[in-house]
Amino acid sequence: MNKPASLSAHAHSAKVIVCRDATAASRTVANMIVAAVNAKPSIVLGLATGGTPTATYANIVEDFRAGKVQFKDVTSFNLDEYIGLSGTHPQSFRYFMQSELFDHIDIDPNNTFVPEGGASDPASHAIQYEAQIAAAGGIDLQLLGIGHNGHIAFNEPGSLPSTRTRVVELTPSTIEKNARFFASVDEVPKTAITMGIGTILEAKQILLLATGKGKAEAVRRSLQEAASEEVPASWLEQHPDVTFVLDEDAASELSL
Ligand code: GLP
């Protein structure tokens, strides 16, 4: 049974839902996204990659196949992409989104946006990407994961709330964590294009999904310490409508 939780210690406006396990947490987030799409069929979704949202995308595909939701009028913007990987590269986030979600639902491919890892001028492309989000009317519902060091998208420690979509350098710990998706750590790109913290904070609603003990410290610091550039996810406290959906392991360090 999902438990809405109230935080003690640090006053953070985020809603916190603690689910029994990762399966329940993923299903909870899928239900929230499907409900949002049914409430506004032309919704603009912000989407995330990484291992954590995979089960949520599988739940959404299941609901689509069951006729519970349609995506034909939906627009989506992904958070980030590795520089140097084209969209057909199996480790690119574009490829991940195609194989985990887009290829299995009725979303119009022209309405799915992922930063171009193969762009000849990544910095200019990042500015264009920001303009495309604005041209779509901004993001209604942004799905986020969280890195072990508290990064959101590829906004690594040191990122300020004023940041926009840009080229960033990845930290050694993020490269090491993401190496599990590559043949070797040497193949992990060192730079990426990412939405900024400021870009993310402009979304109307934010849903952060975190599961597993490995995320417990980042979650605690994001929700129960004063916001700082050390923990980029802590800047979410500035947003009026954030929900953290956690499994019990990811919530294990919270003082509730
Ligand atoms: C990557 C992505 C983030 C994601 C994070 C955690 O660095 N850029 O958007 O939240 O990894 O991923 P995982 O869910 O695999 O732990």
mmCIF file of C-alpha atoms and ligand atoms in Angstrom:
data_model
loop_
_atom_site.group_PDB
_atom_site.id
_atom_site.type_symbol
_atom_site.label_atom_id
_atom_site.label_comp_id
_atom_site.label_asym_id
_atom_site.label_seq_id
_atom_site.Cartn_x
_atom_site.Cartn_y
_atom_site.Cartn_z
ATOM 1 C CA MET A 1 0.000 0.000 0.000
ATOM 2 C CA ASN A 2 1.537 3.355 -1.038
ATOM 3 C CA LYS A 3 2.049 5.684 1.927
ATOM 4 C CA PRO A 4 2.031 9.443 1.483
ATOM 5 C CA ALA A 5 4.784 10.592 3.826
ATOM 6 C CA SER A 6 5.310 13.858 5.655
ATOM 7 C CA LEU A 7 8.875 15.006 6.094
ATOM 8 C CA SER A 8 10.295 16.086 9.442
ATOM 9 C CA ALA A 9 13.566 18.071 9.782
ATOM 10 C CA HIS A 10 13.804 20.225 6.650
ATOM 11 C CA ALA A 11 10.651 21.979 5.318
ATOM 12 C CA HIS A 12 10.434 20.843 1.699
ATOM 13 C CA SER A 13 7.215 21.405 -0.261
ATOM 14 C CA ALA A 14 7.574 18.110 -2.149
ATOM 15 C CA LYS A 15 4.960 15.417 -1.822
ATOM 16 C CA VAL A 16 6.532 12.058 -0.968
ATOM 17 C CA ILE A 17 4.926 8.713 -1.796
ATOM 18 C CA VAL A 18 6.644 5.629 -0.356
ATOM 19 C CA CYS A 19 5.815 2.348 -2.098
ATOM 20 C CA ARG A 20 6.526 -1.191 -0.931
ATOM 21 C CA ASP A 21 9.032 -1.909 -3.712
ATOM 22 C CA ALA A 22 10.368 -0.812 -7.121
ATOM 23 C CA THR A 23 7.563 -2.598 -8.968
ATOM 24 C CA ALA A 24 4.895 -0.725 -7.001
ATOM 25 C CA ALA A 25 6.758 2.580 -7.376
ATOM 26 C CA SER A 26 7.093 2.138 -11.151
ATOM 27 C CA ARG A 27 3.404 1.281 -11.475
ATOM 28 C CA THR A 28 2.457 4.305 -9.370
ATOM 29 C CA VAL A 29 4.421 6.643 -11.649
ATOM 30 C CA ALA A 30 2.996 4.976 -14.778
ATOM 31 C CA ASN A 31 -0.535 5.503 -13.419
ATOM 32 C CA MET A 32 0.219 9.178 -12.752
ATOM 33 C CA ILE A 33 1.554 9.697 -16.297
ATOM 34 C CA VAL A 34 -1.345 7.822 -17.941
ATOM 35 C CA ALA A 35 -3.843 9.825 -15.881
ATOM 36 C CA ALA A 36 -2.138 13.071 -16.945
ATOM 37 C CA VAL A 37 -2.246 12.068 -20.638
ATOM 38 C CA ASN A 38 -5.934 11.146 -20.383
ATOM 39 C CA ALA A 39 -6.661 14.449 -18.661
ATOM 40 C CA LYS A 40 -4.819 16.405 -21.396
ATOM 41 C CA PRO A 41 -4.339 14.351 -24.624
ATOM 42 C CA SER A 42 -2.053 17.045 -26.122
ATOM 43 C CA ILE A 43 0.173 17.106 -23.038
ATOM 44 C CA VAL A 44 3.892 17.918 -23.300
ATOM 45 C CA LEU A 45 5.846 15.271 -21.375
ATOM 46 C CA GLY A 46 9.430 15.533 -20.175
ATOM 47 C CA LEU A 47 11.006 12.062 -20.167
ATOM 48 C CA ALA A 48 14.035 10.517 -18.475
ATOM 49 C CA THR A 49 16.382 7.617 -19.147
ATOM 50 C CA GLY A 50 18.593 5.418 -16.973
ATOM 51 C CA GLY A 51 17.660 2.056 -15.483
ATOM 52 C CA THR A 52 15.031 3.354 -13.057
ATOM 53 C CA PRO A 53 12.240 4.431 -15.494
ATOM 54 C CA THR A 54 12.450 1.234 -17.590
ATOM 55 C CA ALA A 55 9.679 -0.570 -15.665
ATOM 56 C CA THR A 56 7.510 2.552 -15.771
ATOM 57 C CA TYR A 57 7.759 2.621 -19.568
ATOM 58 C CA ALA A 58 6.871 -1.091 -19.696
ATOM 59 C CA ASN A 59 3.756 -0.359 -17.583
ATOM 60 C CA ILE A 60 2.791 2.482 -19.922
ATOM 61 C CA VAL A 61 3.174 0.225 -22.982
ATOM 62 C CA GLU A 62 0.976 -2.361 -21.219
ATOM 63 C CA ASP A 63 -1.712 0.301 -20.611
ATOM 64 C CA PHE A 64 -1.503 1.494 -24.218
ATOM 65 C CA ARG A 65 -1.954 -2.082 -25.485
ATOM 66 C CA ALA A 66 -4.930 -2.454 -23.125
ATOM 67 C CA GLY A 67 -6.508 0.629 -24.741
ATOM 68 C CA LYS A 68 -6.314 2.683 -21.528
ATOM 69 C CA VAL A 69 -4.397 5.574 -23.130
ATOM 70 C CA GLN A 70 -3.370 7.067 -26.481
ATOM 71 C CA PHE A 71 -0.302 9.168 -27.299
ATOM 72 C CA LYS A 72 -1.199 10.393 -30.811
ATOM 73 C CA ASP A 73 -1.397 14.046 -29.711
ATOM 74 C CA VAL A 74 1.387 13.914 -27.097
ATOM 75 C CA THR A 75 4.733 15.725 -27.473
ATOM 76 C CA SER A 76 7.788 14.568 -25.545
ATOM 77 C CA PHE A 77 11.157 16.091 -24.699
ATOM 78 C CA ASN A 78 13.935 13.995 -23.190
ATOM 79 C CA LEU A 79 16.244 15.434 -20.570
ATOM 80 C CA ASP A 80 19.629 14.640 -22.042
ATOM 81 C CA GLU A 81 21.868 12.762 -24.488
ATOM 82 C CA TYR A 82 25.512 11.734 -24.724
ATOM 83 C CA ILE A 83 27.596 13.840 -27.125
ATOM 84 C CA GLY A 84 29.126 11.688 -29.839
ATOM 85 C CA LEU A 85 26.400 9.044 -29.915
ATOM 86 C CA SER A 86 23.937 9.310 -32.815
ATOM 87 C CA GLY A 87 20.345 8.236 -32.261
ATOM 88 C CA THR A 88 20.991 4.825 -33.840
ATOM 89 C CA HIS A 89 23.789 4.017 -31.400
ATOM 90 C CA PRO A 90 22.510 1.270 -29.022
ATOM 91 C CA GLN A 91 23.788 3.169 -25.950
ATOM 92 C CA SER A 92 22.257 6.471 -26.956
ATOM 93 C CA PHE A 93 19.267 7.766 -25.016
ATOM 94 C CA ARG A 94 17.328 8.173 -28.314
ATOM 95 C CA TYR A 95 17.815 4.460 -28.977
ATOM 96 C CA PHE A 96 16.758 3.678 -25.392
ATOM 97 C CA MET A 97 13.548 5.690 -25.751
ATOM 98 C CA GLN A 98 12.686 4.085 -29.082
ATOM 99 C CA SER A 99 13.185 0.571 -27.787
ATOM 100 C CA GLU A 100 11.639 1.070 -24.327
ATOM 101 C CA LEU A 101 8.666 3.273 -25.284
ATOM 102 C CA PHE A 102 8.260 5.132 -28.574
ATOM 103 C CA ASP A 103 8.340 2.041 -30.854
ATOM 104 C CA HIS A 104 5.493 0.489 -28.834
ATOM 105 C CA ILE A 105 2.970 3.330 -28.630
ATOM 106 C CA ASP A 106 1.124 5.578 -31.128
ATOM 107 C CA ILE A 107 3.146 8.738 -30.444
ATOM 108 C CA ASP A 108 3.993 10.670 -33.634
ATOM 109 C CA PRO A 109 7.789 10.294 -34.112
ATOM 110 C CA ASN A 110 7.897 13.956 -35.209
ATOM 111 C CA ASN A 111 6.669 14.895 -31.750
ATOM 112 C CA THR A 112 9.413 13.083 -29.850
ATOM 113 C CA PHE A 113 12.445 15.238 -29.096
ATOM 114 C CA VAL A 114 15.781 13.973 -27.722
ATOM 115 C CA PRO A 115 18.914 16.161 -27.839
ATOM 116 C CA GLU A 116 21.032 15.203 -30.866
ATOM 117 C CA GLY A 117 24.180 13.522 -29.677
ATOM 118 C CA GLY A 118 25.533 13.682 -33.218
ATOM 119 C CA ALA A 119 24.994 17.433 -33.641
ATOM 120 C CA SER A 120 27.966 19.119 -35.364
ATOM 121 C CA ASP A 121 27.663 22.130 -33.008
ATOM 122 C CA PRO A 122 26.300 20.794 -29.696
ATOM 123 C CA ALA A 123 26.277 24.197 -27.980
ATOM 124 C CA SER A 124 24.078 25.749 -30.682
ATOM 125 C CA HIS A 125 21.912 22.660 -30.768
ATOM 126 C CA ALA A 126 21.355 23.004 -27.001
ATOM 127 C CA ILE A 127 20.064 26.559 -27.523
ATOM 128 C CA GLN A 128 17.759 25.334 -30.302
ATOM 129 C CA TYR A 129 16.489 22.531 -28.036
ATOM 130 C CA GLU A 130 15.559 25.068 -25.374
ATOM 131 C CA ALA A 131 13.697 27.087 -28.053
ATOM 132 C CA GLN A 132 11.817 23.967 -29.200
ATOM 133 C CA ILE A 133 10.580 23.384 -25.632
ATOM 134 C CA ALA A 134 9.387 26.994 -25.468
ATOM 135 C CA ALA A 135 7.738 26.713 -28.914
ATOM 136 C CA ALA A 136 5.791 23.670 -27.647
ATOM 137 C CA GLY A 137 4.455 25.795 -24.783
ATOM 138 C CA GLY A 138 6.761 24.366 -22.131
ATOM 139 C CA ILE A 139 6.684 21.007 -20.336
ATOM 140 C CA ASP A 140 3.504 20.038 -18.478
ATOM 141 C CA LEU A 141 4.785 16.962 -16.639
ATOM 142 C CA GLN A 142 8.495 16.195 -16.180
ATOM 143 C CA LEU A 143 9.634 12.709 -15.166
ATOM 144 C CA LEU A 144 13.003 12.617 -13.406
ATOM 145 C CA GLY A 145 15.339 9.999 -12.043
ATOM 146 C CA ILE A 146 18.220 10.889 -9.705
ATOM 147 C CA GLY A 147 21.894 10.002 -9.843
ATOM 148 C CA HIS A 148 23.820 8.579 -6.882
ATOM 149 C CA ASN A 149 25.485 11.955 -6.436
ATOM 150 C CA GLY A 150 22.159 13.798 -6.580
ATOM 151 C CA HIS A 151 22.364 14.800 -10.248
ATOM 152 C CA ILE A 152 19.152 15.291 -12.209
ATOM 153 C CA ALA A 153 19.360 14.819 -15.982
ATOM 154 C CA PHE A 154 23.114 15.478 -16.388
ATOM 155 C CA ASN A 155 23.160 18.440 -14.013
ATOM 156 C CA GLU A 156 26.106 17.321 -11.931
ATOM 157 C CA PRO A 157 27.103 18.734 -8.515
ATOM 158 C CA GLY A 158 27.986 22.410 -8.997
ATOM 159 C CA SER A 159 24.917 23.056 -11.170
ATOM 160 C CA LEU A 160 22.917 26.188 -10.283
ATOM 161 C CA PRO A 161 19.162 26.746 -10.615
ATOM 162 C CA SER A 162 19.798 29.323 -13.363
ATOM 163 C CA THR A 163 21.224 26.730 -15.765
ATOM 164 C CA ARG A 164 19.585 26.071 -19.156
ATOM 165 C CA THR A 165 20.009 23.373 -21.786
ATOM 166 C CA ARG A 166 23.754 23.194 -22.451
ATOM 167 C CA VAL A 167 26.841 21.065 -22.976
ATOM 168 C CA VAL A 168 28.237 19.565 -19.746
ATOM 169 C CA GLU A 169 31.156 17.422 -18.609
ATOM 170 C CA LEU A 170 30.223 14.250 -16.735
ATOM 171 C CA THR A 171 31.841 13.491 -13.392
ATOM 172 C CA PRO A 172 34.043 10.393 -13.060
ATOM 173 C CA SER A 173 31.487 8.841 -10.669
ATOM 174 C CA THR A 174 28.635 9.310 -13.150
ATOM 175 C CA ILE A 175 30.761 7.852 -15.947
ATOM 176 C CA GLU A 176 31.593 4.900 -13.723
ATOM 177 C CA LYS A 177 27.922 4.356 -12.760
ATOM 178 C CA ASN A 178 26.761 4.536 -16.379
ATOM 179 C CA ALA A 179 29.559 2.234 -17.593
ATOM 180 C CA ARG A 180 27.257 -0.736 -16.912
ATOM 181 C CA PHE A 181 25.433 0.101 -20.141
ATOM 182 C CA PHE A 182 28.688 0.055 -22.185
ATOM 183 C CA ALA A 183 31.286 -2.594 -23.112
ATOM 184 C CA SER A 184 33.858 -0.718 -21.014
ATOM 185 C CA VAL A 185 34.165 2.496 -19.015
ATOM 186 C CA ASP A 186 36.409 3.864 -21.758
ATOM 187 C CA GLU A 187 33.456 3.859 -24.153
ATOM 188 C CA VAL A 188 31.300 6.081 -21.947
ATOM 189 C CA PRO A 189 31.156 9.595 -23.462
ATOM 190 C CA LYS A 190 32.668 12.278 -21.235
ATOM 191 C CA THR A 191 30.292 15.051 -22.294
ATOM 192 C CA ALA A 192 26.546 15.411 -22.821
ATOM 193 C CA ILE A 193 23.753 17.837 -23.699
ATOM 194 C CA THR A 194 21.351 18.282 -20.812
ATOM 195 C CA MET A 195 18.302 20.352 -19.925
ATOM 196 C CA GLY A 196 19.320 22.775 -17.180
ATOM 197 C CA ILE A 197 17.983 22.988 -13.648
ATOM 198 C CA GLY A 198 16.222 26.205 -14.674
ATOM 199 C CA THR A 199 14.666 24.420 -17.656
ATOM 200 C CA ILE A 200 13.440 21.583 -15.418
ATOM 201 C CA LEU A 201 12.057 23.997 -12.794
ATOM 202 C CA GLU A 202 9.850 25.561 -15.514
ATOM 203 C CA ALA A 203 7.873 22.342 -15.937
ATOM 204 C CA LYS A 204 4.361 22.701 -14.519
ATOM 205 C CA GLN A 205 4.603 19.434 -12.550
ATOM 206 C CA ILE A 206 7.574 17.241 -11.626
ATOM 207 C CA LEU A 207 7.620 13.536 -10.757
ATOM 208 C CA LEU A 208 10.883 12.097 -9.408
ATOM 209 C CA LEU A 209 11.159 8.307 -9.252
ATOM 210 C CA ALA A 210 13.889 6.724 -7.142
ATOM 211 C CA THR A 211 14.335 3.106 -6.132
ATOM 212 C CA GLY A 212 16.958 1.087 -4.268
ATOM 213 C CA LYS A 213 19.312 1.669 -1.357
ATOM 214 C CA GLY A 214 21.854 3.228 -3.704
ATOM 215 C CA LYS A 215 19.650 6.297 -4.017
ATOM 216 C CA ALA A 216 18.781 6.683 -0.314
ATOM 217 C CA GLU A 217 21.492 9.221 0.524
ATOM 218 C CA ALA A 218 20.830 11.368 -2.562
ATOM 219 C CA VAL A 219 17.100 11.318 -1.763
ATOM 220 C CA ARG A 220 17.675 12.258 1.891
ATOM 221 C CA ARG A 221 20.006 15.115 0.986
ATOM 222 C CA SER A 222 17.596 16.363 -1.719
ATOM 223 C CA LEU A 223 14.612 16.431 0.645
ATOM 224 C CA GLN A 224 16.090 17.022 4.088
ATOM 225 C CA GLU A 225 19.043 19.375 3.607
ATOM 226 C CA ALA A 226 18.992 23.007 2.574
ATOM 227 C CA ALA A 227 19.180 23.351 -1.208
ATOM 228 C CA SER A 228 22.728 23.601 -2.537
ATOM 229 C CA GLU A 229 24.691 23.077 -5.723
ATOM 230 C CA GLU A 230 26.332 20.080 -4.043
ATOM 231 C CA VAL A 231 23.050 18.151 -4.505
ATOM 232 C CA PRO A 232 21.407 19.378 -7.747
ATOM 233 C CA ALA A 233 18.105 17.593 -7.007
ATOM 234 C CA SER A 234 17.788 19.749 -3.862
ATOM 235 C CA TRP A 235 16.941 22.745 -6.073
ATOM 236 C CA LEU A 236 13.567 21.042 -6.678
ATOM 237 C CA GLU A 237 12.483 22.490 -3.354
ATOM 238 C CA GLN A 238 11.927 25.736 -5.292
ATOM 239 C CA HIS A 239 9.171 24.096 -7.358
ATOM 240 C CA PRO A 240 5.486 24.323 -6.261
ATOM 241 C CA ASP A 241 4.443 20.878 -7.544
ATOM 242 C CA VAL A 242 7.025 18.111 -7.064
ATOM 243 C CA THR A 243 6.287 14.522 -6.088
ATOM 244 C CA PHE A 244 8.987 12.050 -5.077
ATOM 245 C CA VAL A 245 7.820 8.462 -5.636
ATOM 246 C CA LEU A 246 10.131 6.155 -3.739
ATOM 247 C CA ASP A 247 10.393 2.541 -2.783
ATOM 248 C CA GLU A 248 11.087 1.738 0.857
ATOM 249 C CA ASP A 249 14.813 1.284 0.159
ATOM 250 C CA ALA A 250 15.215 4.698 -1.477
ATOM 251 C CA ALA A 251 13.230 6.229 1.429
ATOM 252 C CA SER A 252 15.245 4.369 4.071
ATOM 253 C CA GLU A 253 17.345 7.354 5.200
ATOM 254 C CA LEU A 254 14.470 9.825 5.432
ATOM 255 C CA SER A 255 13.286 10.928 8.848
ATOM 256 C CA LEU A 256 9.558 10.837 8.275
HETATM 257 C C1 GLP B 1 21.824 9.210 -15.870
HETATM 258 C C2 GLP B 1 20.735 10.126 -16.423
HETATM 259 C C3 GLP B 1 19.796 10.605 -15.364
HETATM 260 C C4 GLP B 1 19.348 9.431 -14.498
HETATM 261 C C5 GLP B 1 20.571 8.868 -13.819
HETATM 262 C C6 GLP B 1 20.262 7.703 -12.893
HETATM 263 O O1 GLP B 1 22.927 9.875 -15.498
HETATM 264 N N1 GLP B 1 21.302 11.268 -17.109
HETATM 265 O O2 GLP B 1 18.671 11.239 -15.961
HETATM 266 O O3 GLP B 1 18.424 9.850 -13.548
HETATM 267 O O4 GLP B 1 21.476 8.420 -14.798
HETATM 268 O O5 GLP B 1 20.095 6.579 -13.633
HETATM 269 P P1 GLP B 1 19.658 5.149 -13.053
HETATM 270 O O6 GLP B 1 18.181 5.181 -13.001
HETATM 271 O O7 GLP B 1 20.180 4.190 -14.065
HETATM 272 O O8 GLP B 1 20.272 4.992 -11.687
#
